[in-house]
C-alpha cells in the first residue's frame, strides 16, 4: 500500500453544508490509504465548518475564510498540495467507489500520461440520475472548437503539468476547467481517458453553473486564443469538430438510453 501514489484532493466549498458530508464520505469510503485532503471553505455561514471539524482528524489542511470564489480557493489549495496526483472535488459532487484506486493504477501503468479523466453521472440534489455522460477519448481539435467535455470531478493530473501551464486562470469563474484542460494539451500534455464512471456531478438550483449560466465572455476569450483567426476557416473547423464528436460519441455509446443535454431550466429540486 505504501507504494501507492499520494493523491491531493482540494475541496472548494461555500455554504454547501447540505451536501458536504456526503461528499467527504465519498472520499473516505474510497479507503485509499494515501490521500492529502485540503478543504478551502469560503467562510460559510451554514453548518459547513461543523461538518469539517467532525472529520478534522482525516483532513490534512482546511481553512474557512472569505475568498474570491471557487477559482481562488482552488489556486490557494493547490499551492499547498504535495501529492503525486492532483484533483478537485466540488463540495456537492461525489466519487464512485474505487475511483482513486483506478486513478492510481492508471498513472502507475501509463507513465507518459500527464492527466486522465473518466466518465460521470449527472444527478440531482436527491442523487437521482439525470443522465450518464459517456465521453470519447480526448481530442485537442474537438476541444478547441467545441469545448472539452471533461467534468472536473472525473479529472486527475500530475502536478508537473499544472505547474508547467501556470495553474488555473484566476479571472475565470465558469470556464476555469475547460481553459485548464486546453492549456494542458497546448503544453504538450497527454490526456488519457478511461471508460469507468468515476464521478457523480450534482445539479441543483444553487450550483454555480445553474446560477450563472454559460459565461460566453470567458469562452469567447478561450476561442480567440485557440481557434483559427479566419472566420470562414473557423466555421468549417467547428462543423468538422461537431461531426467528429457526434460520430465518436455514437461509437462509444455516448448517445445511449438516458442521454440528454443538460438544461439548467430543468426543475431539479422537486
Coordinates of N, CA and C in Angstrom, one line a residue, residues 23-122:
X23 N -20.2 14.3 0.4 CA -19.0 14.5 -0.5 C -17.8 13.9 0.2
X24 N -17.6 14.3 1.5 CA -16.5 13.8 2.2 C -16.5 12.3 2.5
X25 N -17.7 11.8 2.7 CA -17.9 10.4 2.8 C -17.5 9.6 1.6
X26 N -17.8 10.2 0.4 CA -17.4 9.6 -0.9 C -15.9 9.5 -1.0
X27 N -15.2 10.4 -0.3 CA -13.7 10.4 -0.4 C -13.3 9.3 0.6
X28 N -13.8 9.3 1.9 CA -13.3 8.4 2.9 C -13.6 7.0 2.6
X29 N -14.8 6.7 2.0 CA -15.2 5.3 1.7 C -14.4 4.8 0.5
X30 N -13.6 5.6 -0.1 CA -12.7 5.0 -1.2 C -11.7 4.1 -0.5
X31 N -11.4 4.3 0.8 CA -10.4 3.5 1.6 C -9.1 3.6 0.9
X32 N -8.8 4.6 0.2 CA -7.5 4.8 -0.4 C -6.5 5.3 0.7
X33 N -5.4 4.6 0.9 CA -4.6 4.9 2.1 C -3.6 6.1 2.0
X34 N -3.6 6.7 0.9 CA -2.5 7.8 0.7 C -3.1 9.0 0.1
X35 N -4.0 9.7 0.8 CA -4.6 10.9 0.3 C -4.2 12.1 1.2
X36 N -4.2 13.3 0.5 CA -4.0 14.6 1.2 C -5.2 15.4 0.9
X37 N -6.1 15.5 1.9 CA -7.4 16.2 1.7 C -7.2 17.7 2.2
X38 N -7.5 18.6 1.3 CA -7.4 20.0 1.6 C -8.8 20.6 1.3
X39 N -9.4 21.2 2.4 CA -10.7 21.9 2.2 C -10.5 23.4 2.3
X40 N -11.0 24.1 1.3 CA -10.9 25.5 1.2 C -12.3 26.0 1.3
X41 N -12.7 26.4 2.5 CA -14.1 26.9 2.7 C -14.1 28.5 2.6
X42 N -15.0 29.0 1.9 CA -15.0 30.5 1.7 C -15.7 31.3 2.8
X43 N -15.7 30.8 4.0 CA -16.3 31.5 5.1 C -17.8 31.2 5.2
X44 N -18.1 29.9 5.1 CA -19.5 29.5 5.1 C -20.2 30.0 6.4
X45 N -21.5 30.3 6.3 CA -22.3 30.7 7.4 C -23.4 29.6 7.8
X46 N -23.3 28.5 7.1 CA -24.2 27.4 7.4 C -23.5 26.4 8.3
X47 N -23.8 25.1 8.3 CA -23.1 24.1 9.1 C -21.9 23.5 8.6
X48 N -21.3 24.1 7.5 CA -20.1 23.5 6.9 C -18.9 23.4 7.8
X49 N -18.6 24.4 8.6 CA -17.5 24.3 9.5 C -17.7 23.2 10.5
X50 N -18.9 23.1 11.0 CA -19.2 22.0 12.0 C -18.9 20.6 11.3
X51 N -19.3 20.5 10.1 CA -19.0 19.2 9.4 C -17.5 19.0 9.2
X52 N -16.8 20.0 8.8 CA -15.4 19.9 8.6 C -14.7 19.5 9.9
X53 N -15.0 20.1 11.0 CA -14.4 19.8 12.3 C -14.7 18.4 12.7
X54 N -15.9 17.9 12.3 CA -16.2 16.5 12.6 C -15.2 15.5 12.0
X55 N -14.7 15.9 10.9 CA -13.7 15.0 10.2 C -12.3 15.5 10.2
X56 N -12.0 16.4 11.1 CA -10.7 17.1 11.1 C -9.6 16.2 11.2
X57 N -9.8 15.0 11.9 CA -8.7 14.1 12.0 C -8.2 13.5 10.7
X58 N -9.1 13.5 9.7 CA -8.8 12.9 8.4 C -8.4 14.0 7.3
X59 N -8.3 15.2 7.7 CA -8.1 16.3 6.8 C -6.7 16.9 7.0
X60 N -5.9 17.0 5.9 CA -4.6 17.4 6.0 C -4.5 18.9 6.3
X61 N -5.4 19.7 5.7 CA -5.4 21.1 5.9 C -6.8 21.7 5.6
X62 N -7.2 22.7 6.3 CA -8.5 23.3 6.0 C -8.5 24.7 6.5
X63 N -9.3 25.5 5.8 CA -9.4 26.9 6.2 C -10.8 27.4 5.9
X64 N -11.4 28.3 6.7 CA -12.7 28.8 6.5 C -12.6 30.3 6.6
X65 N -12.5 31.0 5.5 CA -12.4 32.5 5.5 C -12.8 33.0 4.1
X66 N -13.2 34.2 4.0 CA -13.7 34.7 2.7 C -12.6 34.6 1.7
X67 N -13.0 34.3 0.4 CA -12.0 34.2 -0.7 C -12.7 34.9 -1.9
X68 N -12.1 34.8 -3.0 CA -12.6 35.5 -4.2 C -13.4 34.5 -5.1
X69 N -13.8 33.4 -4.5 CA -14.6 32.4 -5.3 C -13.9 31.1 -5.5
X70 N -14.6 30.2 -6.2 CA -14.1 28.8 -6.4 C -12.7 28.8 -6.9
X71 N -12.4 29.6 -8.0 CA -11.1 29.5 -8.6 C -10.0 29.9 -7.7
X72 N -10.2 31.0 -7.0 CA -9.3 31.5 -6.0 C -9.0 30.4 -4.9
X73 N -10.1 29.8 -4.5 CA -10.0 28.8 -3.4 C -9.1 27.6 -4.0
X74 N -9.3 27.2 -5.2 CA -8.6 26.1 -5.8 C -7.1 26.5 -6.0
X75 N -6.9 27.7 -6.4 CA -5.5 28.1 -6.6 C -4.7 28.1 -5.3
X76 N -5.4 28.6 -4.2 CA -4.7 28.5 -2.9 C -4.5 27.1 -2.4
X77 N -5.5 26.2 -2.7 CA -5.4 24.9 -2.3 C -4.3 24.1 -3.0
X78 N -4.1 24.3 -4.3 CA -3.1 23.6 -5.0 C -1.7 24.1 -4.7
X79 N -1.6 25.4 -4.1 CA -0.3 25.9 -3.7 C 0.3 25.1 -2.6
X80 N -0.5 24.5 -1.8 CA 0.0 23.7 -0.6 C -0.1 22.2 -0.8
X81 N -0.7 21.8 -2.0 CA -0.8 20.3 -2.3 C 0.6 19.7 -2.6
X82 N 0.8 18.6 -2.0 CA 2.1 17.9 -2.2 C 2.1 16.5 -2.8
X83 N 0.9 16.2 -3.3 CA 0.7 14.8 -3.8 C 1.3 14.6 -5.2
X84 N 1.4 13.3 -5.6 CA 1.9 12.9 -6.9 C 0.8 13.0 -7.9
X85 N -0.4 13.1 -7.5 CA -1.6 13.3 -8.4 C -2.5 14.3 -7.7
X86 N -3.0 15.3 -8.6 CA -3.8 16.3 -8.1 C -5.2 16.3 -8.7
X87 N -6.2 16.8 -7.9 CA -7.6 16.8 -8.5 C -8.4 17.8 -7.6
X88 N -9.6 18.1 -8.0 CA -10.5 18.7 -7.1 C -11.9 18.1 -7.1
X89 N -12.6 18.2 -6.0 CA -13.9 17.6 -5.9 C -14.8 18.7 -5.3
X90 N -15.7 19.2 -6.1 CA -16.6 20.2 -5.6 C -17.4 19.7 -4.4
X91 N -17.8 20.6 -3.5 CA -18.4 20.2 -2.2 C -19.8 19.6 -2.3
X92 N -20.3 19.6 -3.5 CA -21.6 18.9 -3.7 C -21.6 17.8 -4.7
X93 N -20.4 17.4 -5.1 CA -20.2 16.3 -6.1 C -19.7 15.1 -5.3
X94 N -19.6 13.9 -6.0 CA -19.3 12.6 -5.4 C -18.4 11.8 -6.3
X95 N -17.6 10.9 -5.6 CA -16.9 9.9 -6.4 C -17.5 8.6 -6.3
X96 N -17.4 7.8 -7.3 CA -17.9 6.4 -7.3 C -16.9 5.6 -6.6
X97 N -17.4 4.5 -6.0 CA -16.4 3.6 -5.3 C -15.3 3.1 -6.1
X98 N -14.1 3.0 -5.5 CA -12.9 2.5 -6.1 C -12.2 3.5 -7.1
X99 N -12.8 4.7 -7.3 CA -12.2 5.7 -8.2 C -10.7 5.9 -8.0
X100 N -10.3 6.2 -6.8 CA -9.0 6.6 -6.5 C -8.0 5.5 -6.8
X101 N -8.4 4.2 -6.5 CA -7.5 3.1 -6.8 C -7.3 3.0 -8.4
X102 N -8.4 3.2 -9.1 CA -8.3 3.1 -10.6 C -7.5 4.2 -11.1
X103 N -7.6 5.4 -10.5 CA -6.7 6.5 -11.0 C -5.3 6.2 -10.7
X104 N -5.0 5.8 -9.5 CA -3.6 5.4 -9.2 C -3.0 4.4 -10.1
X105 N -3.8 3.4 -10.4 CA -3.4 2.3 -11.3 C -3.1 2.8 -12.7
X106 N -3.9 3.7 -13.2 CA -3.7 4.3 -14.5 C -2.4 5.0 -14.6
X107 N -2.1 5.9 -13.6 CA -0.8 6.6 -13.6 C 0.4 5.7 -13.4
X108 N 0.2 4.6 -12.7 CA 1.3 3.7 -12.5 C 1.6 2.9 -13.7
X109 N 0.6 2.7 -14.5 CA 0.8 1.9 -15.7 C 1.1 2.7 -16.9
X110 N 0.8 4.0 -16.9 CA 1.0 4.9 -18.0 C 1.8 6.1 -17.6
X111 N 3.1 5.9 -17.6 CA 4.0 7.0 -17.1 C 4.1 8.2 -18.0
X112 N 3.7 8.0 -19.3 CA 3.8 9.1 -20.3 C 2.6 10.0 -20.3
X113 N 1.6 9.6 -19.5 CA 0.4 10.5 -19.5 C 0.5 11.5 -18.4
X114 N 0.0 12.7 -18.7 CA 0.0 13.8 -17.7 C -1.3 13.9 -17.0
X115 N -2.4 13.5 -17.6 CA -3.7 13.6 -17.0 C -4.6 12.5 -17.5
X116 N -5.7 12.3 -16.8 CA -6.7 11.2 -17.2 C -8.0 11.6 -16.7
X117 N -9.1 11.3 -17.4 CA -10.4 11.6 -17.0 C -11.3 10.3 -17.3
X118 N -12.3 10.2 -16.5 CA -13.3 9.1 -16.6 C -14.6 9.7 -17.0
X119 N -15.6 8.8 -17.1 CA -17.0 9.2 -17.4 C -17.7 9.6 -16.1
X120 N -18.9 10.1 -16.2 CA -19.6 10.6 -15.0 C -21.1 10.5 -15.1
X121 N -21.7 10.6 -14.0 CA -23.2 10.6 -13.9 C -23.6 12.0 -13.5
X122 N -24.7 12.5 -14.1 CA -25.3 13.8 -13.7 C -26.5 13.4 -12.8

